[in-house]
PDB file of C-alpha atoms in Angstrom:
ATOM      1  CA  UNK U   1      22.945   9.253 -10.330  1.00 46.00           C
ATOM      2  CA  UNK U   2      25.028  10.628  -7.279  1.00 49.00           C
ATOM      3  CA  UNK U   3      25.973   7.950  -4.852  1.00 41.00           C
ATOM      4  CA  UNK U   4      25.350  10.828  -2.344  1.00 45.00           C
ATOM      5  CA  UNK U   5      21.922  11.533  -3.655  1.00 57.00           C
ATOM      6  CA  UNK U   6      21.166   7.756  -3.888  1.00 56.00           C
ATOM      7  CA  UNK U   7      20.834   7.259  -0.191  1.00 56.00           C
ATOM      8  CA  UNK U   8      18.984   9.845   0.946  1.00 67.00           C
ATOM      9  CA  UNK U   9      15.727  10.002   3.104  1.00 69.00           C
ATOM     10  CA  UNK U  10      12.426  11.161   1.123  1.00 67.00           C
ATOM     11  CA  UNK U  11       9.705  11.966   2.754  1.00 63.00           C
ATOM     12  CA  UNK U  12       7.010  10.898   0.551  1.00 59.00           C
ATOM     13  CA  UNK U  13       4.234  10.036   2.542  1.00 57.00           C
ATOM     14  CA  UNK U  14       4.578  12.520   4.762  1.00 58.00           C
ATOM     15  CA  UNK U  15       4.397  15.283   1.904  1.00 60.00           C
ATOM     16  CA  UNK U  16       1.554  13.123   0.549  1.00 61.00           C
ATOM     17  CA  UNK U  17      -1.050  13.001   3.361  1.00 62.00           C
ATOM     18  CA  UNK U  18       0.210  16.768   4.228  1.00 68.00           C
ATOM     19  CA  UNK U  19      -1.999  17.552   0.811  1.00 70.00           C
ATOM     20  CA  UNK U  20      -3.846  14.604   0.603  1.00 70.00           C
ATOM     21  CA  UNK U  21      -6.959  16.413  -0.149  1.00 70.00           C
ATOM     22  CA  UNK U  22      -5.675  19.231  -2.207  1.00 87.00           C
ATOM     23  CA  UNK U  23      -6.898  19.854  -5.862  1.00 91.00           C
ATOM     24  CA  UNK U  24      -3.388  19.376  -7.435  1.00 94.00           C
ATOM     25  CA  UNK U  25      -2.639  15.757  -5.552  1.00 93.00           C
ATOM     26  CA  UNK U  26      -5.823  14.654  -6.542  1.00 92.00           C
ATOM     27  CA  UNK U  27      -5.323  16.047  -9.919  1.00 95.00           C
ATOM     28  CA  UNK U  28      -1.887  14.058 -10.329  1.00 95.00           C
ATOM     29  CA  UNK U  29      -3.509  10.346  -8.945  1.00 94.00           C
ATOM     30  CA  UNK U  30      -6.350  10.777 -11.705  1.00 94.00           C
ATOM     31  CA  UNK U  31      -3.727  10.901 -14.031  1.00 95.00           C
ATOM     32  CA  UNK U  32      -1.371   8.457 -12.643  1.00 95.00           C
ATOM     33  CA  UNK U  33      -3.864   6.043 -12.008  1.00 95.00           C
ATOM     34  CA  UNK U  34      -6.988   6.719 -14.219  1.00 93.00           C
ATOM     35  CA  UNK U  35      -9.366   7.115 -11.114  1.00 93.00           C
ATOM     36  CA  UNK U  36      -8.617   8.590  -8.023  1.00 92.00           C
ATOM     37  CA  UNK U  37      -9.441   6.524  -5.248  1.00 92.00           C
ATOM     38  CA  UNK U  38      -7.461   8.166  -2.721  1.00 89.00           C
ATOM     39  CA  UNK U  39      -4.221   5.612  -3.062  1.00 90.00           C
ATOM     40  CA  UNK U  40      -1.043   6.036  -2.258  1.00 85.00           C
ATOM     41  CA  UNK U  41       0.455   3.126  -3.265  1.00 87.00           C
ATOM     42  CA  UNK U  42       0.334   1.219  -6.664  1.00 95.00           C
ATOM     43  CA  UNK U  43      -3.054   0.286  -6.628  1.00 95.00           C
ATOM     44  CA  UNK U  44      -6.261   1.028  -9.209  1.00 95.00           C
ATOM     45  CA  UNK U  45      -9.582   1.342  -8.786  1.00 96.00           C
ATOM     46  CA  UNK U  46      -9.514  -2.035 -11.141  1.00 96.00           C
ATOM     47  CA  UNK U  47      -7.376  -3.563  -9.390  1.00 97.00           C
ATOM     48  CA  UNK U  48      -8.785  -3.115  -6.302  1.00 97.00           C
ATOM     49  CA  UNK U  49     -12.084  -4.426  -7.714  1.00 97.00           C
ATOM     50  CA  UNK U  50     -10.220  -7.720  -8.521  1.00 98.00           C
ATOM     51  CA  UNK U  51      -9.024  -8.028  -4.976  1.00 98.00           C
ATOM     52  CA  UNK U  52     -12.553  -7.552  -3.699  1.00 97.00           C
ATOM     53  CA  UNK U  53     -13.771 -10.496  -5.694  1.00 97.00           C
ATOM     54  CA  UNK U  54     -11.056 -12.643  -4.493  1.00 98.00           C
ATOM     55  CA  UNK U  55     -11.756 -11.667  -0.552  1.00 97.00           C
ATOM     56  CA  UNK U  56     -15.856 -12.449  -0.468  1.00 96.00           C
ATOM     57  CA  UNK U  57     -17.448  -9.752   1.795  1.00 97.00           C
ATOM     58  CA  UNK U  58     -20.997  -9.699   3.025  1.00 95.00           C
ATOM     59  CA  UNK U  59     -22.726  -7.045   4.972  1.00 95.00           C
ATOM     60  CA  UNK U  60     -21.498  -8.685   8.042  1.00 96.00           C
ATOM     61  CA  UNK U  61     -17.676  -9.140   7.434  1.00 97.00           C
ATOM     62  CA  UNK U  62     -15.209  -7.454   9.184  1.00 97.00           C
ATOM     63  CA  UNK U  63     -12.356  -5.965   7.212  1.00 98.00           C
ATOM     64  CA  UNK U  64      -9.003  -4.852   8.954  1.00 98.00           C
ATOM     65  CA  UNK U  65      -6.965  -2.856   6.261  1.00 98.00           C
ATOM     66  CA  UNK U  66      -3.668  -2.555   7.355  1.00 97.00           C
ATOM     67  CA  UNK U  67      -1.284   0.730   6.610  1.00 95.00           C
ATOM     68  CA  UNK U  68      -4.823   1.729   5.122  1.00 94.00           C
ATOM     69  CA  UNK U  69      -3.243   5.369   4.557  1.00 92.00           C
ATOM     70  CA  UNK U  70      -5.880   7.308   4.060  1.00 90.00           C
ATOM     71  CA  UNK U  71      -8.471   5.379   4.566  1.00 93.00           C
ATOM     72  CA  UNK U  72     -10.125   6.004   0.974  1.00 94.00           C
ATOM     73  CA  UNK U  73      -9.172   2.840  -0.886  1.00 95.00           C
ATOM     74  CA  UNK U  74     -10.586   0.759   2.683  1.00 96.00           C
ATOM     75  CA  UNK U  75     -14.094   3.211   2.615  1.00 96.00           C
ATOM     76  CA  UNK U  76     -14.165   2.334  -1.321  1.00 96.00           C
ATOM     77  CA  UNK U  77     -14.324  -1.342  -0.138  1.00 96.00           C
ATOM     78  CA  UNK U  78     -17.266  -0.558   2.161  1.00 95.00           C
ATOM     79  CA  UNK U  79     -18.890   1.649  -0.110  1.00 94.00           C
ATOM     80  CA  UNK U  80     -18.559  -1.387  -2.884  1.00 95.00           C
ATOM     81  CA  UNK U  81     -19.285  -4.498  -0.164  1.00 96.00           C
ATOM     82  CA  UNK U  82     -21.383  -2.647   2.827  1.00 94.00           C
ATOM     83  CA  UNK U  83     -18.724  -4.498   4.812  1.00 96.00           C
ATOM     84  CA  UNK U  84     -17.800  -3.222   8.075  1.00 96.00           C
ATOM     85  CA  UNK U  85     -13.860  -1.757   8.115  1.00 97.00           C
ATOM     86  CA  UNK U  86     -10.839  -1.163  10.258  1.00 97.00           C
ATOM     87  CA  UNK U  87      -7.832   0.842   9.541  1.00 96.00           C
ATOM     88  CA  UNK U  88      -4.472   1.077  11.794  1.00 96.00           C
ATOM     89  CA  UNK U  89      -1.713   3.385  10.056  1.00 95.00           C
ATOM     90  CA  UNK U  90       1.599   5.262  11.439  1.00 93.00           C
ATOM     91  CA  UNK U  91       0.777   8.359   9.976  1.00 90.00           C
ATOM     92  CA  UNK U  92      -1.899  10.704  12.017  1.00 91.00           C
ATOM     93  CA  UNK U  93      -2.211  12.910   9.027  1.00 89.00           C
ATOM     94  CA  UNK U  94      -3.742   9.853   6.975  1.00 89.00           C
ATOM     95  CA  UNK U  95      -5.891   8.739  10.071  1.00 93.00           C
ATOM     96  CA  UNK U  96      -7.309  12.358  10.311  1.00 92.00           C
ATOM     97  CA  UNK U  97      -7.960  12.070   6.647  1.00 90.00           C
ATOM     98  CA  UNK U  98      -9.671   8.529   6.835  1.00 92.00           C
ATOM     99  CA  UNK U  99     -11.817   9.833   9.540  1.00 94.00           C
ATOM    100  CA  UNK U 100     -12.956  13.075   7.976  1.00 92.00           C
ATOM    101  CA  UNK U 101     -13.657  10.810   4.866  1.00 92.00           C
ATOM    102  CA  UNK U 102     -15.813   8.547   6.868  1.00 93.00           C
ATOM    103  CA  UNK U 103     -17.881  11.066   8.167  1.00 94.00           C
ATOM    104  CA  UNK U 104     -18.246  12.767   4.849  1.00 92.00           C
ATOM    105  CA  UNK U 105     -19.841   9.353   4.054  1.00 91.00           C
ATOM    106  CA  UNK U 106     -21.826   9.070   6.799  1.00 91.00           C
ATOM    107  CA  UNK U 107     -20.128   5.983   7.156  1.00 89.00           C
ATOM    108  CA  UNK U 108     -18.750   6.670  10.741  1.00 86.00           C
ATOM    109  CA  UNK U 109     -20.720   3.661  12.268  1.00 87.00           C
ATOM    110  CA  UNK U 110     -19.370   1.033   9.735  1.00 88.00           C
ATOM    111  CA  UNK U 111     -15.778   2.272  10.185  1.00 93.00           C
ATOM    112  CA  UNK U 112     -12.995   2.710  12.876  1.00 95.00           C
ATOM    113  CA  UNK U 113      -9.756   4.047  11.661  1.00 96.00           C
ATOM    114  CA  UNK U 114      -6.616   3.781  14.516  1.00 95.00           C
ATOM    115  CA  UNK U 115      -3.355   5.039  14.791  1.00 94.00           C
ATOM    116  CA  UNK U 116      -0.731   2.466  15.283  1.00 93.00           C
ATOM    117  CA  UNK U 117       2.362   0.582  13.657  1.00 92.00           C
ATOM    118  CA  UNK U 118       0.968  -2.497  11.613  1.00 91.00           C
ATOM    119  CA  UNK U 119       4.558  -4.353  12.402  1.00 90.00           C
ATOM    120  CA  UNK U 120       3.465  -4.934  16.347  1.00 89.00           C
ATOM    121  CA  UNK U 121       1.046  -6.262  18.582  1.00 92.00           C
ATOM    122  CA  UNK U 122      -2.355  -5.294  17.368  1.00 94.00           C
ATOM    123  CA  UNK U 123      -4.897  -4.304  19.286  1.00 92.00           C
ATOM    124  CA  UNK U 124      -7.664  -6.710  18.812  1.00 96.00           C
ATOM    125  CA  UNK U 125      -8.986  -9.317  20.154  1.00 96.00           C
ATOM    126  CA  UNK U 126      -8.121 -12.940  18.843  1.00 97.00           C
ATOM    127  CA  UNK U 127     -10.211 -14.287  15.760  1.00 97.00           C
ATOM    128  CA  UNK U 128     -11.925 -10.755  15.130  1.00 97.00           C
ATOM    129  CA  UNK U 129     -12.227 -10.278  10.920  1.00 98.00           C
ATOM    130  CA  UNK U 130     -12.893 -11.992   8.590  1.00 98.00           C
ATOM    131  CA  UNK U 131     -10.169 -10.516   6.158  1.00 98.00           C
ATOM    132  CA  UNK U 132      -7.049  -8.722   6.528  1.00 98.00           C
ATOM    133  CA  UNK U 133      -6.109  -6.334   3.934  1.00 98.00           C
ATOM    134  CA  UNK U 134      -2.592  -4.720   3.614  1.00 97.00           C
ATOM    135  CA  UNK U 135      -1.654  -3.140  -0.019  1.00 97.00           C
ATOM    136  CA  UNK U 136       2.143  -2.406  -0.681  1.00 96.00           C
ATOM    137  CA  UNK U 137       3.102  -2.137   2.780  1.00 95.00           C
ATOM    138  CA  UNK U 138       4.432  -5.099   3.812  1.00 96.00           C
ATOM    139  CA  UNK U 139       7.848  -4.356   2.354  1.00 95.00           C
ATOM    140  CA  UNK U 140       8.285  -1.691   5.103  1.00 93.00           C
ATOM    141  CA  UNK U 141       7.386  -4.244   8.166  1.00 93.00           C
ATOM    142  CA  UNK U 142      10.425  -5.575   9.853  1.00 91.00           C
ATOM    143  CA  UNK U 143      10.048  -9.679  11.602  1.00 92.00           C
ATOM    144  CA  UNK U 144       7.541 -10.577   8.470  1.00 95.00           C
ATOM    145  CA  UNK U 145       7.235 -14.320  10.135  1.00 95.00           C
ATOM    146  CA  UNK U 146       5.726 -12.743  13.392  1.00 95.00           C
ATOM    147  CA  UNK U 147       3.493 -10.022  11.457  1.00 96.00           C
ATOM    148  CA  UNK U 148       2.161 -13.103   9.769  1.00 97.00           C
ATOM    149  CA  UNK U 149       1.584 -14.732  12.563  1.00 96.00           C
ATOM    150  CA  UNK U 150       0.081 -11.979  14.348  1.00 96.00           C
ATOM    151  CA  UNK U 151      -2.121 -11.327  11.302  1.00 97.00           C
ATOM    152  CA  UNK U 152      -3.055 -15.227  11.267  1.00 97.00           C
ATOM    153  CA  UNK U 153      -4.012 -14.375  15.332  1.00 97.00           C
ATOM    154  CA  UNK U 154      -6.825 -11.664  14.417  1.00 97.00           C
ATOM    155  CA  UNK U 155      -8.301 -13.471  11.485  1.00 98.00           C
ATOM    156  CA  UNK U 156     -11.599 -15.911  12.092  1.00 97.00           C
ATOM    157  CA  UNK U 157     -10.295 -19.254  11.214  1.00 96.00           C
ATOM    158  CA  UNK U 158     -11.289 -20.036   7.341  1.00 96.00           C
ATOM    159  CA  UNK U 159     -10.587 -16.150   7.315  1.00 97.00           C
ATOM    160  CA  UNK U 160      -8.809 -14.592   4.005  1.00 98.00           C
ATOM    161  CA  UNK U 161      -5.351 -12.644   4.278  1.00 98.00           C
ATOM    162  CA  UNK U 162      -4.817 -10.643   1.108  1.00 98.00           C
ATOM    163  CA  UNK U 163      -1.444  -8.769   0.628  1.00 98.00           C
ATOM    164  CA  UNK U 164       0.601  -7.258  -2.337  1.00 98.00           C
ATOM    165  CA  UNK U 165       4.281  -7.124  -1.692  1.00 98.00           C
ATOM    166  CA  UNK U 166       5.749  -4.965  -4.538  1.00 97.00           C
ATOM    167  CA  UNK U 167       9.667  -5.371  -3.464  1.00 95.00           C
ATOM    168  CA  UNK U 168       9.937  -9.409  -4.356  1.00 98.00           C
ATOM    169  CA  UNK U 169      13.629  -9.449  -5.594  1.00 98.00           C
ATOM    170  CA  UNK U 170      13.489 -11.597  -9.135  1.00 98.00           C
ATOM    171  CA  UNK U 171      16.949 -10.010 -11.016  1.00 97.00           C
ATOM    172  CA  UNK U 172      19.724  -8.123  -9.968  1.00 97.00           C
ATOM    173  CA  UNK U 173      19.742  -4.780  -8.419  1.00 97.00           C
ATOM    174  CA  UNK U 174      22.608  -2.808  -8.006  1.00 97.00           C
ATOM    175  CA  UNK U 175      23.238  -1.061  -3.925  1.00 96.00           C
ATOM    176  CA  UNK U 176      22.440   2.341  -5.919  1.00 96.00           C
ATOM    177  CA  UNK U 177      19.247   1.260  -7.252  1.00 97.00           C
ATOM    178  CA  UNK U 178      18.585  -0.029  -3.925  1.00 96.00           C
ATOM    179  CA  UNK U 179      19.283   2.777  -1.636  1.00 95.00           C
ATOM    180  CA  UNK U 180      16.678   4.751  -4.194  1.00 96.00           C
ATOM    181  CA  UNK U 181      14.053   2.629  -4.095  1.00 95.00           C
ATOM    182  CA  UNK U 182      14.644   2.591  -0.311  1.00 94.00           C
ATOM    183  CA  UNK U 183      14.683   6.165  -0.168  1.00 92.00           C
ATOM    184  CA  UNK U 184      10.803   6.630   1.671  1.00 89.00           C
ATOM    185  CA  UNK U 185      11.176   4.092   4.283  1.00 88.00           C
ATOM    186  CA  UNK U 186      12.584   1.162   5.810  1.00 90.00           C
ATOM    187  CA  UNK U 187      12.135  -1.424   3.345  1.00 94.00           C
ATOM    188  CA  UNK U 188      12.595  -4.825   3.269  1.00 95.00           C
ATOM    189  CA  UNK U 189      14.091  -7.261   0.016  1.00 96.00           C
ATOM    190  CA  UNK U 190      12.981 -10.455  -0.315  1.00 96.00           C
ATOM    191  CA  UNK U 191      13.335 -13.440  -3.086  1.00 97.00           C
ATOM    192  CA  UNK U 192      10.639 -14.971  -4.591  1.00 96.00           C
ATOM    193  CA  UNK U 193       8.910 -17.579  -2.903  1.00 96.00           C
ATOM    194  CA  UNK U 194       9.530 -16.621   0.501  1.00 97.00           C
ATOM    195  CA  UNK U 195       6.382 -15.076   0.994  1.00 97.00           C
ATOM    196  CA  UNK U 196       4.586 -18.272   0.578  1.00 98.00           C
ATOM    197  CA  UNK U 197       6.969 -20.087   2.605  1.00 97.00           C
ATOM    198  CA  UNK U 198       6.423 -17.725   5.638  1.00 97.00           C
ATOM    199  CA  UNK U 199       2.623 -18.317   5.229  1.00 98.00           C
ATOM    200  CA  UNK U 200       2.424 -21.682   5.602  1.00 97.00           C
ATOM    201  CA  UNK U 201       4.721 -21.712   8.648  1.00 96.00           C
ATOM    202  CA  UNK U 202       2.174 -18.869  10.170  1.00 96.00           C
ATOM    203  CA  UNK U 203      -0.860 -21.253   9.377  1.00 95.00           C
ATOM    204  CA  UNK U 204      -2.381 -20.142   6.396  1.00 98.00           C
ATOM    205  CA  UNK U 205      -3.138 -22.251   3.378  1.00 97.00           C
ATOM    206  CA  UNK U 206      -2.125 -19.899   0.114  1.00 98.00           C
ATOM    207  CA  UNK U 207      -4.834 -20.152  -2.323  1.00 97.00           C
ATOM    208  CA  UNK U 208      -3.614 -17.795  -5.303  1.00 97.00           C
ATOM    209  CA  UNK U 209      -0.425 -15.853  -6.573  1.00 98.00           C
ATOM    210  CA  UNK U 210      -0.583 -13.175  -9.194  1.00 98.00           C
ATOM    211  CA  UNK U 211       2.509 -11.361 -10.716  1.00 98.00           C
ATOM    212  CA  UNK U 212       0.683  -8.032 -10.228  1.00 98.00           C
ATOM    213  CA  UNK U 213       4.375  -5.747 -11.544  1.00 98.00           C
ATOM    214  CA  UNK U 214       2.990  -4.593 -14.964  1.00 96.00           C
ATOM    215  CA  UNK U 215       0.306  -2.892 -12.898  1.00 95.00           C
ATOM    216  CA  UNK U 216       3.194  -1.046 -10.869  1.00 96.00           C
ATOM    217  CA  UNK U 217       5.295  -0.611 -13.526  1.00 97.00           C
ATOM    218  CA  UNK U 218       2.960   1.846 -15.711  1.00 96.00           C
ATOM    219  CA  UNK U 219       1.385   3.512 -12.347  1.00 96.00           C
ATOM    220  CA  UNK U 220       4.938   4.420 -11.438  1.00 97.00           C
ATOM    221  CA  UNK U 221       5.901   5.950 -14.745  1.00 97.00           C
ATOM    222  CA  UNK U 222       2.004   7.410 -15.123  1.00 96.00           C
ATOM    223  CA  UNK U 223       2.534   9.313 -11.302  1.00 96.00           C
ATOM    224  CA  UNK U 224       6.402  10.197 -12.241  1.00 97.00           C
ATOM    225  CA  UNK U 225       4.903  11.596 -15.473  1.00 97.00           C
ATOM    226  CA  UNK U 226       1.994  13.753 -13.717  1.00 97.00           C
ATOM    227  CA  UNK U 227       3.932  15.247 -11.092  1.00 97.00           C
ATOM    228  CA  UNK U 228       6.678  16.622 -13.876  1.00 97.00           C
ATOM    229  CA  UNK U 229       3.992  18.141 -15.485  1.00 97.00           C
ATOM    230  CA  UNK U 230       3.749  19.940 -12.063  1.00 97.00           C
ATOM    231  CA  UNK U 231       7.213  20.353 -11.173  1.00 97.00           C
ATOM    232  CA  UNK U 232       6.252  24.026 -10.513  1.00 97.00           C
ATOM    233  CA  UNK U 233       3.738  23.801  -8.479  1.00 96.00           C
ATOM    234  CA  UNK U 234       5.135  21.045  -6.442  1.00 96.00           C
ATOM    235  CA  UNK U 235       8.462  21.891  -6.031  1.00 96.00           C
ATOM    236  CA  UNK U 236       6.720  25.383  -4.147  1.00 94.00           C
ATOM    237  CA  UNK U 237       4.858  22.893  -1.652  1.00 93.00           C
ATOM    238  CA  UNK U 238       7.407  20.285  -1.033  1.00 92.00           C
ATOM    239  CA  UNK U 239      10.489  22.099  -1.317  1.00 93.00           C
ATOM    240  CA  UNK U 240      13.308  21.065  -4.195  1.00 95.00           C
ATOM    241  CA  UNK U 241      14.919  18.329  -1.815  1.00 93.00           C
ATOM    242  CA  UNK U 242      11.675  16.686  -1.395  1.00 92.00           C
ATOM    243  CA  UNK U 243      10.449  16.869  -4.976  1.00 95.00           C
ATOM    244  CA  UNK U 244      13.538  15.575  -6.690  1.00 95.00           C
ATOM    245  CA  UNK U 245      13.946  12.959  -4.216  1.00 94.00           C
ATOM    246  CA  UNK U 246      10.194  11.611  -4.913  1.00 94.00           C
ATOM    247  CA  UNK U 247      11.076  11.869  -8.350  1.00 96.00           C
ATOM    248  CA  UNK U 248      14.125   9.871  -8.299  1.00 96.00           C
ATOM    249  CA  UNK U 249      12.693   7.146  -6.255  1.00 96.00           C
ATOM    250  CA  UNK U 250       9.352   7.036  -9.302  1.00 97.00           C
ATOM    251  CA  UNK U 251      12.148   6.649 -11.999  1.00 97.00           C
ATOM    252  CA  UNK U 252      14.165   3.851 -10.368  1.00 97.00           C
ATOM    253  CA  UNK U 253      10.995   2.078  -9.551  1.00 97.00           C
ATOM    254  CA  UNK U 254       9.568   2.252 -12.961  1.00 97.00           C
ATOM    255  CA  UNK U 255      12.265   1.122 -14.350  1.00 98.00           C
ATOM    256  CA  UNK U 256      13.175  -1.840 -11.741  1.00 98.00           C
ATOM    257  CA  UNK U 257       9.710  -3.078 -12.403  1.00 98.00           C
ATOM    258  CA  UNK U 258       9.448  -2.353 -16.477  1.00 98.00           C
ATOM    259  CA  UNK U 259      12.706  -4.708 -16.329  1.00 98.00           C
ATOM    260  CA  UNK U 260      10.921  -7.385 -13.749  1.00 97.00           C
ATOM    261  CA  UNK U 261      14.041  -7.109 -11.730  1.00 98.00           C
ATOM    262  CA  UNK U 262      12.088  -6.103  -8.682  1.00 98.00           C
ATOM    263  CA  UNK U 263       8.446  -7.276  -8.938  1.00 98.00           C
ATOM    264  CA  UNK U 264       5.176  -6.656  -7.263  1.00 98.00           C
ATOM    265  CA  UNK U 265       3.108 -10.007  -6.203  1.00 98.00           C
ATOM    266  CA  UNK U 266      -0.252 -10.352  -4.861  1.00 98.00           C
ATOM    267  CA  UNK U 267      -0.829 -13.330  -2.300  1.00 98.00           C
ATOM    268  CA  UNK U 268      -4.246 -14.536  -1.174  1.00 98.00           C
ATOM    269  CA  UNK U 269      -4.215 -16.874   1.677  1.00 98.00           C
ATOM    270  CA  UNK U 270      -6.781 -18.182   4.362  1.00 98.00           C
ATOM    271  CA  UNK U 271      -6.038 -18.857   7.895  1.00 96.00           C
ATOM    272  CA  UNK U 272      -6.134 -22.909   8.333  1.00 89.00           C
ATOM    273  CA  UNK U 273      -8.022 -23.489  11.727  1.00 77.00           C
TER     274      UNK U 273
END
């Protein structure tokens, strides 16, 4: 790998919720991921089905789902629960895409999608949901003490916080492997542990832990796998930049996880009082 390719910008979400809804995208997550539920991260329709055990809903919960993207994973949860839903992202694309979704549904009056930045002040009032949702995004929030802490603010008290960070540092990583996998975004590294350690100081109580980076390990190599297949096709919608970078940063992470150098945890926690 060039240390001059290593380093640069990819613009992977972007070119994602650009053709969110197209045939071949939707085509290459069934593959990657077995069912297509509209994710963009490293979640599965199974795995996501073990989260929504762990979080409880009723009818009457409010869910907030942050950097929901767009917005499908968060509708499958109402669909699954009948549980009312937020979703804040940065990306308009994926909001416009969670909204036409929820009106395909009919769901429109269960659901409220926003555009915003997860990492400040959100817009709610004080002790609003019941849960708080965000799936391998946390990693690209700066100040994670005073996200928790904000996130701890909008929760009911007894209220769950369920999060997966998938960049938990547990071997080495060389500054090339780094600069890849930190090619879509600002990211942020942490060791193992710390995650826990910030939750209790932001008033939660963490109730369960669960090494969740075989799960990103084969969904990585599965999606770096399907788009190949595709190179064609994709390299005419995304341009050759684009492509090779997204393809660069799906080998690195593969293999970072396969090697459980960098792993992916999920946390469940409840807000104390």
């Amino acid at each position: 790998m060039k240390t001059s390719e290593a380093g640069k910008r990819v613009d992977l979400y972007g070119a994602s919720y650009r053709n969110f809804a197209s045939e071949l995208y939707s085509e290459i997550r069934r593959e990657a991921f077995g069912e297509d539920i509209g994710q963009t991260g490293w979640v599965t329709a199974e795995e996501q089905d073990l989260f929504i055990s762990w979080l409880h809903l009723a009818r009457s919960s409010q869910l907030l789902d942050l950097a929901c993207g767009s917005g499908k994973p968060t509708l499958r949860i109402a669909q699954k629960t009948g549980c009312h839903v937020s979703g804040v992202d940065l990306h308009a694309d994926a909001i416009a895409s969670a909204k036409a979704t929820a009106r395909e549904l009919g769901y429109e009056g269960r659901t409220k999608f926003y555009q915003g930045n997860a990492a400040e002040h959100l817009a709610f009032m004080n002790a609003t949901f019941d849960a708080v949702t965000c799936i391998d995004a946390i990693n690209h929030l700066p100040d994670r003490a005073n996200i928790l802490a904000e996130w701890c603010r909008v929760l009911k008290p007894g209220g769950r916080l369920l999060f997966t960070d998938p960049i938990v540092l547990t071997g080495p990583v060389t500054n090339a492997e780094i600069a890849v996998r930190a090619s879509i975004g600002h990211f942020v590294f942490v060791p193992a542990g710390l995650d826990e350690a910030l939750l209790k100081e932001a008033g939660f109580a963490v109730e369960h832990v669960e090494d969740r980076t075989p799960n990103m390990a084969a969904n990585a190599q599965g999606w770096l796998a399907a788009r190949a297949r595709r190179e064609k096709a994709l390299r005419e919608i995304e341009g050759d930049e684009v492509f090779a970078g997204q393809q660069r940063f799906l080998e690195t992470a593969a293999l970072l996880a396969s090697e459980r150098r960098l792993s992916r945890f999920a946390i469940l926690a409840r807000r104390s009082s």
